[in-house]
CSV table of C-alpha atoms in Angstrom, one decimal:
chain,number,residue,atom,x,y,z
S,29,ILE,CA,10.3,-24.9,-86.4
S,30,GLU,CA,12.8,-27.2,-88.1
S,31,ASP,CA,10.4,-30.1,-87.9
S,32,HIS,CA,7.7,-28.1,-89.6
S,33,TYR,CA,10.1,-27.0,-92.3
S,34,TYR,CA,11.1,-30.5,-93.1
S,35,VAL,CA,7.5,-31.6,-93.5
S,36,THR,CA,6.6,-28.7,-95.9
S,37,GLY,CA,9.7,-29.4,-98.0
S,38,ARG,CA,8.2,-32.6,-99.4
S,39,ARG,CA,5.8,-30.7,-101.7
S,40,ASN,CA,6.6,-30.9,-105.5
S,41,ASN,CA,5.3,-27.5,-106.5
S,42,ASN,CA,8.4,-25.2,-106.8
S,43,SER,CA,6.5,-21.9,-106.5
S,44,SER,CA,4.5,-23.4,-103.7
S,45,ASN,CA,7.7,-24.5,-102.1
S,46,ASP,CA,9.3,-21.1,-102.6
S,47,LYS,CA,6.3,-19.4,-101.1
S,48,THR,CA,6.1,-21.9,-98.3
S,49,LYS,CA,9.8,-21.4,-97.7
S,50,ASP,CA,9.3,-17.7,-97.7
S,51,ASP,CA,6.4,-18.1,-95.3
S,52,LYS,CA,8.4,-20.4,-93.1
S,53,MET,CA,11.4,-18.1,-93.0
S,54,SER,CA,9.1,-15.2,-92.2
S,55,ARG,CA,7.7,-17.3,-89.4
S,56,PHE,CA,11.1,-18.4,-88.4
S,57,TRP,CA,12.4,-14.9,-88.1
S,58,ALA,CA,9.2,-13.8,-86.5
S,59,GLY,CA,9.6,-16.6,-84.0
S,60,ALA,CA,13.2,-15.6,-83.4
S,61,ASN,CA,12.2,-12.0,-82.9
S,62,SER,CA,9.5,-13.2,-80.5
S,63,SER,CA,12.0,-15.3,-78.7
S,64,ASP,CA,14.5,-12.5,-78.6
S,65,SER,CA,11.7,-10.3,-77.3
S,66,ASP,CA,10.8,-12.8,-74.7
S,67,SER,CA,14.4,-13.3,-73.8
S,68,SER,CA,14.9,-9.5,-73.6
S,69,SER,CA,11.8,-9.3,-71.5
S,70,GLY,CA,13.1,-12.1,-69.3
S,71,SER,CA,16.4,-10.4,-69.1
S,72,ASP,CA,14.7,-7.1,-68.2
S,73,SER,CA,12.6,-9.0,-65.6
S,74,ALA,CA,15.7,-10.7,-64.2
S,75,TYR,CA,17.6,-7.5,-64.1
S,76,SER,CA,14.7,-5.8,-62.4
S,77,SER,CA,14.5,-8.6,-60.0
S,78,ASP,CA,18.2,-8.3,-59.3
S,79,GLU,CA,17.8,-4.6,-58.9
S,80,ASP,CA,15.0,-5.2,-56.4
S,81,LYS,CA,17.2,-7.7,-54.5
S,82,ASN,CA,20.1,-5.4,-54.6
S,83,ALA,CA,17.9,-2.6,-53.4
S,84,GLY,CA,16.5,-4.8,-50.6
S,85,GLY,CA,20.1,-5.7,-49.7
S,86,ALA,CA,21.0,-2.1,-49.6
S,87,ASN,CA,18.1,-1.4,-47.3
S,88,ARG,CA,19.1,-4.2,-45.1
S,89,TRP,CA,22.6,-2.9,-44.8
S,90,VAL,CA,21.3,0.6,-44.1
S,91,ASP,CA,19.0,-0.8,-41.4
S,92,PHE,CA,22.0,-2.7,-39.9
S,93,SER,CA,24.1,0.4,-39.9
S,94,ASP,CA,21.4,2.5,-38.3
S,95,SER,CA,21.0,-0.2,-35.6
S,96,ASP,CA,24.7,-0.1,-35.0
S,97,SER,CA,24.6,3.7,-34.8
S,98,ASP,CA,21.8,3.6,-32.3
S,99,ASP,CA,23.7,1.0,-30.2
S,100,ASP,CA,26.8,3.2,-30.3
S,101,GLU,CA,24.8,6.1,-29.0
S,102,VAL,CA,23.7,4.3,-25.9
S,103,ARG,CA,26.7,2.0,-25.4
S,104,VAL,CA,28.9,2.9,-22.4
S,105,VAL,CA,32.5,1.7,-22.6
S,106,LYS,CA,33.7,0.6,-19.2
S,107,SER,CA,37.2,-0.1,-18.1
S,108,GLY,CA,38.3,-3.5,-16.9
S,109,LYS,CA,38.2,-2.2,-13.3
S,110,GLU,CA,34.7,-0.9,-13.7
S,111,ARG,CA,33.5,-4.2,-15.1
S,112,ALA,CA,35.1,-6.1,-12.3
S,113,LEU,CA,33.5,-3.8,-9.7
S,114,ASP,CA,30.1,-4.3,-11.4
S,115,ILE,CA,30.5,-8.1,-11.2
S,116,PHE,CA,31.6,-7.9,-7.6
S,117,GLY,CA,28.6,-5.7,-6.8
S,118,ASN,CA,26.1,-8.1,-8.4
S,119,HIS,CA,27.4,-11.1,-6.5
S,120,ILE,CA,27.5,-9.2,-3.2
S,121,THR,CA,23.9,-8.1,-3.7
S,122,ASN,CA,22.9,-11.7,-4.4
S,123,ILE,CA,24.8,-13.1,-1.4
S,124,ARG,CA,23.2,-10.6,1.0
S,125,ALA,CA,19.8,-11.5,-0.3
S,126,ALA,CA,20.5,-15.2,0.3
S,127,MET,CA,21.9,-14.4,3.8
S,128,LYS,CA,18.7,-12.7,4.6
S,129,SER,CA,16.6,-15.6,3.4
S,130,ARG,CA,19.1,-18.1,4.9
S,131,ASP,CA,19.5,-19.9,1.6
S,132,TYR,CA,22.9,-21.4,2.3
S,133,TYR,CA,23.1,-23.2,-1.0
S,134,GLN,CA,22.6,-19.9,-2.9
S,135,ILE,CA,25.2,-18.3,-0.7
S,136,GLN,CA,27.7,-21.0,-1.6
S,137,THR,CA,26.8,-20.7,-5.3
S,138,GLU,CA,27.2,-16.9,-5.4
S,139,PHE,CA,30.3,-16.9,-3.3
S,140,ASP,CA,32.0,-19.5,-5.6
S,141,GLU,CA,31.2,-17.2,-8.6
S,142,LEU,CA,32.5,-14.2,-6.6
S,143,ALA,CA,35.7,-16.0,-5.8
S,144,LYS,CA,36.2,-16.8,-9.5
S,145,ALA,CA,35.6,-13.2,-10.4
S,146,MET,CA,38.2,-12.1,-7.8
S,147,ILE,CA,40.8,-14.4,-9.3
S,148,LYS,CA,40.1,-13.0,-12.8
S,149,ALA,CA,40.4,-9.5,-11.5
S,150,LYS,CA,43.6,-10.0,-9.4
S,151,LYS,CA,45.3,-7.1,-11.2
S,152,VAL,CA,42.4,-4.9,-10.1
S,153,LEU,CA,42.6,-6.1,-6.5
S,154,ALA,CA,46.4,-5.6,-6.5
S,155,GLU,CA,45.6,-1.9,-6.7
S,156,GLY,CA,43.4,-2.2,-3.6
S,157,VAL,CA,40.5,-4.3,-2.4
S,158,PRO,CA,37.1,-2.5,-2.6
S,159,ARG,CA,35.6,-1.8,0.8
S,160,SER,CA,32.3,-3.4,-0.1
S,161,LEU,CA,34.2,-6.6,-0.9
S,162,VAL,CA,36.1,-6.6,2.4
S,163,LYS,CA,32.8,-6.0,4.1
S,164,ILE,CA,31.1,-9.0,2.6
S,165,LEU,CA,34.0,-11.2,3.5
S,166,VAL,CA,33.9,-10.0,7.1
S,167,ASP,CA,30.2,-10.4,7.3
S,168,LEU,CA,30.3,-13.9,6.0
S,169,GLU,CA,33.1,-14.8,8.3
S,170,ASP,CA,30.8,-13.8,11.2
S,171,TYR,CA,27.5,-15.1,9.7
S,172,ILE,CA,28.4,-18.7,8.9
S,173,PRO,CA,29.7,-19.7,12.4
S,174,GLU,CA,26.5,-18.1,13.9
S,175,ARG,CA,24.3,-20.2,11.7
S,176,LEU,CA,26.3,-23.3,12.4
S,177,ALA,CA,26.1,-22.6,16.2
S,178,ASP,CA,22.3,-22.9,16.0
S,179,ARG,CA,22.2,-26.7,16.1
S,180,ALA,CA,18.4,-26.9,16.4
S,181,ALA,CA,18.0,-24.9,13.2
S,182,PHE,CA,20.8,-26.8,11.5
S,183,ARG,CA,19.1,-30.2,12.1
S,184,LYS,CA,16.0,-28.9,10.3
S,185,LEU,CA,17.9,-28.0,7.2
S,186,SER,CA,17.8,-30.1,4.0
S,187,ALA,CA,20.8,-32.2,3.2
S,188,ARG,CA,21.8,-29.8,0.5
S,189,GLN,CA,21.4,-26.7,2.7
S,190,GLY,CA,23.4,-28.4,5.5
S,191,ARG,CA,26.2,-29.4,3.2
S,192,ALA,CA,26.4,-25.9,1.7
S,193,LEU,CA,26.6,-24.3,5.2
S,194,ASN,CA,29.4,-26.6,6.3
S,195,ARG,CA,31.3,-26.1,3.0
S,196,MET,CA,31.1,-22.3,3.4
S,197,LYS,CA,32.9,-22.5,6.7
S,198,LEU,CA,35.8,-24.4,5.0
S,199,THR,CA,35.7,-22.2,1.9
S,200,LEU,CA,35.9,-19.0,3.8
S,201,LYS,CA,38.8,-20.2,6.0
S,202,LYS,CA,40.9,-20.9,2.9
S,203,HIS,CA,39.7,-18.1,0.7
S,204,ASN,CA,40.1,-15.2,3.2
S,205,LYS,CA,43.7,-15.8,4.1
S,206,PRO,CA,45.1,-13.5,1.5
S,207,TYR,CA,42.7,-10.8,2.6
S,208,GLN,CA,43.2,-11.1,6.4
S,209,VAL,CA,45.1,-7.9,6.8
S,210,VAL,CA,42.5,-5.7,5.1
S,211,MET,CA,39.7,-7.6,6.9
S,212,ASP,CA,41.4,-7.0,10.3
S,213,HIS,CA,41.8,-3.3,9.4
S,214,TYR,CA,38.1,-3.2,8.5
S,215,ARG,CA,37.1,-4.7,11.8
S,216,LYS,CA,39.1,-2.0,13.6
S,217,ASN,CA,37.5,0.7,11.5
S,218,PRO,CA,34.1,-0.6,10.5
S,219,ASP,CA,32.0,1.8,8.3
S,220,ASN,CA,28.7,2.7,9.8
S,221,ASP,CA,27.5,4.8,6.9
S,222,ASP,CA,29.3,3.7,3.7
S,223,ASP,CA,27.9,0.6,2.0
S,224,ASN,CA,25.0,0.7,4.5
S,225,ASP,CA,22.4,-0.6,2.1
S,226,GLY,CA,20.0,-2.0,4.7
S,227,ASN,CA,20.8,-5.6,3.8
S,228,ASP,CA,21.4,-6.7,7.4
S,229,PRO,CA,21.1,-10.5,7.1
S,230,ASP,CA,19.4,-10.6,10.5
S,231,GLY,CA,17.2,-7.6,9.8
């Protein structure tokens, strides 16, 4: 607009200049109003966009809250003891499955994890050792020597399986010492009904 104004200012006719100036000023103010209008429109558009974004954000938070609410409805809060027993149970189940399939490497792997879980839950075990835990320790103590005694079968094992079987013998000897009293008590009073889940390793 200013460039155009400077060009038209070179004319000598005063009235023409005045008219031109008036026309230019009209155009100038019209342009300003148009610019203001565009700016206002842009502002309105930006505000609307911000509102949409804010609305979307609000909806996202609502959805998040609803999701949390749903989770809260189904979430079961367990005590440290209950969580420890669940972990023991999972490892015991996996060990028994491996005993049945005679996967000694898997037995070793699961037993190592069970031993770690028992160390972490020593406060729980100080209150009393679960019978299912004592049972698996006793069963493994009988199972491993039986498998090692079968020399023909042992010679057919892969190197990894053979090492795992030998290692389990040493691991059990060291690991079971603190639990020998409860294990002896179990042997004198074995349960025929409780914890009888049909997972006889030789069945």
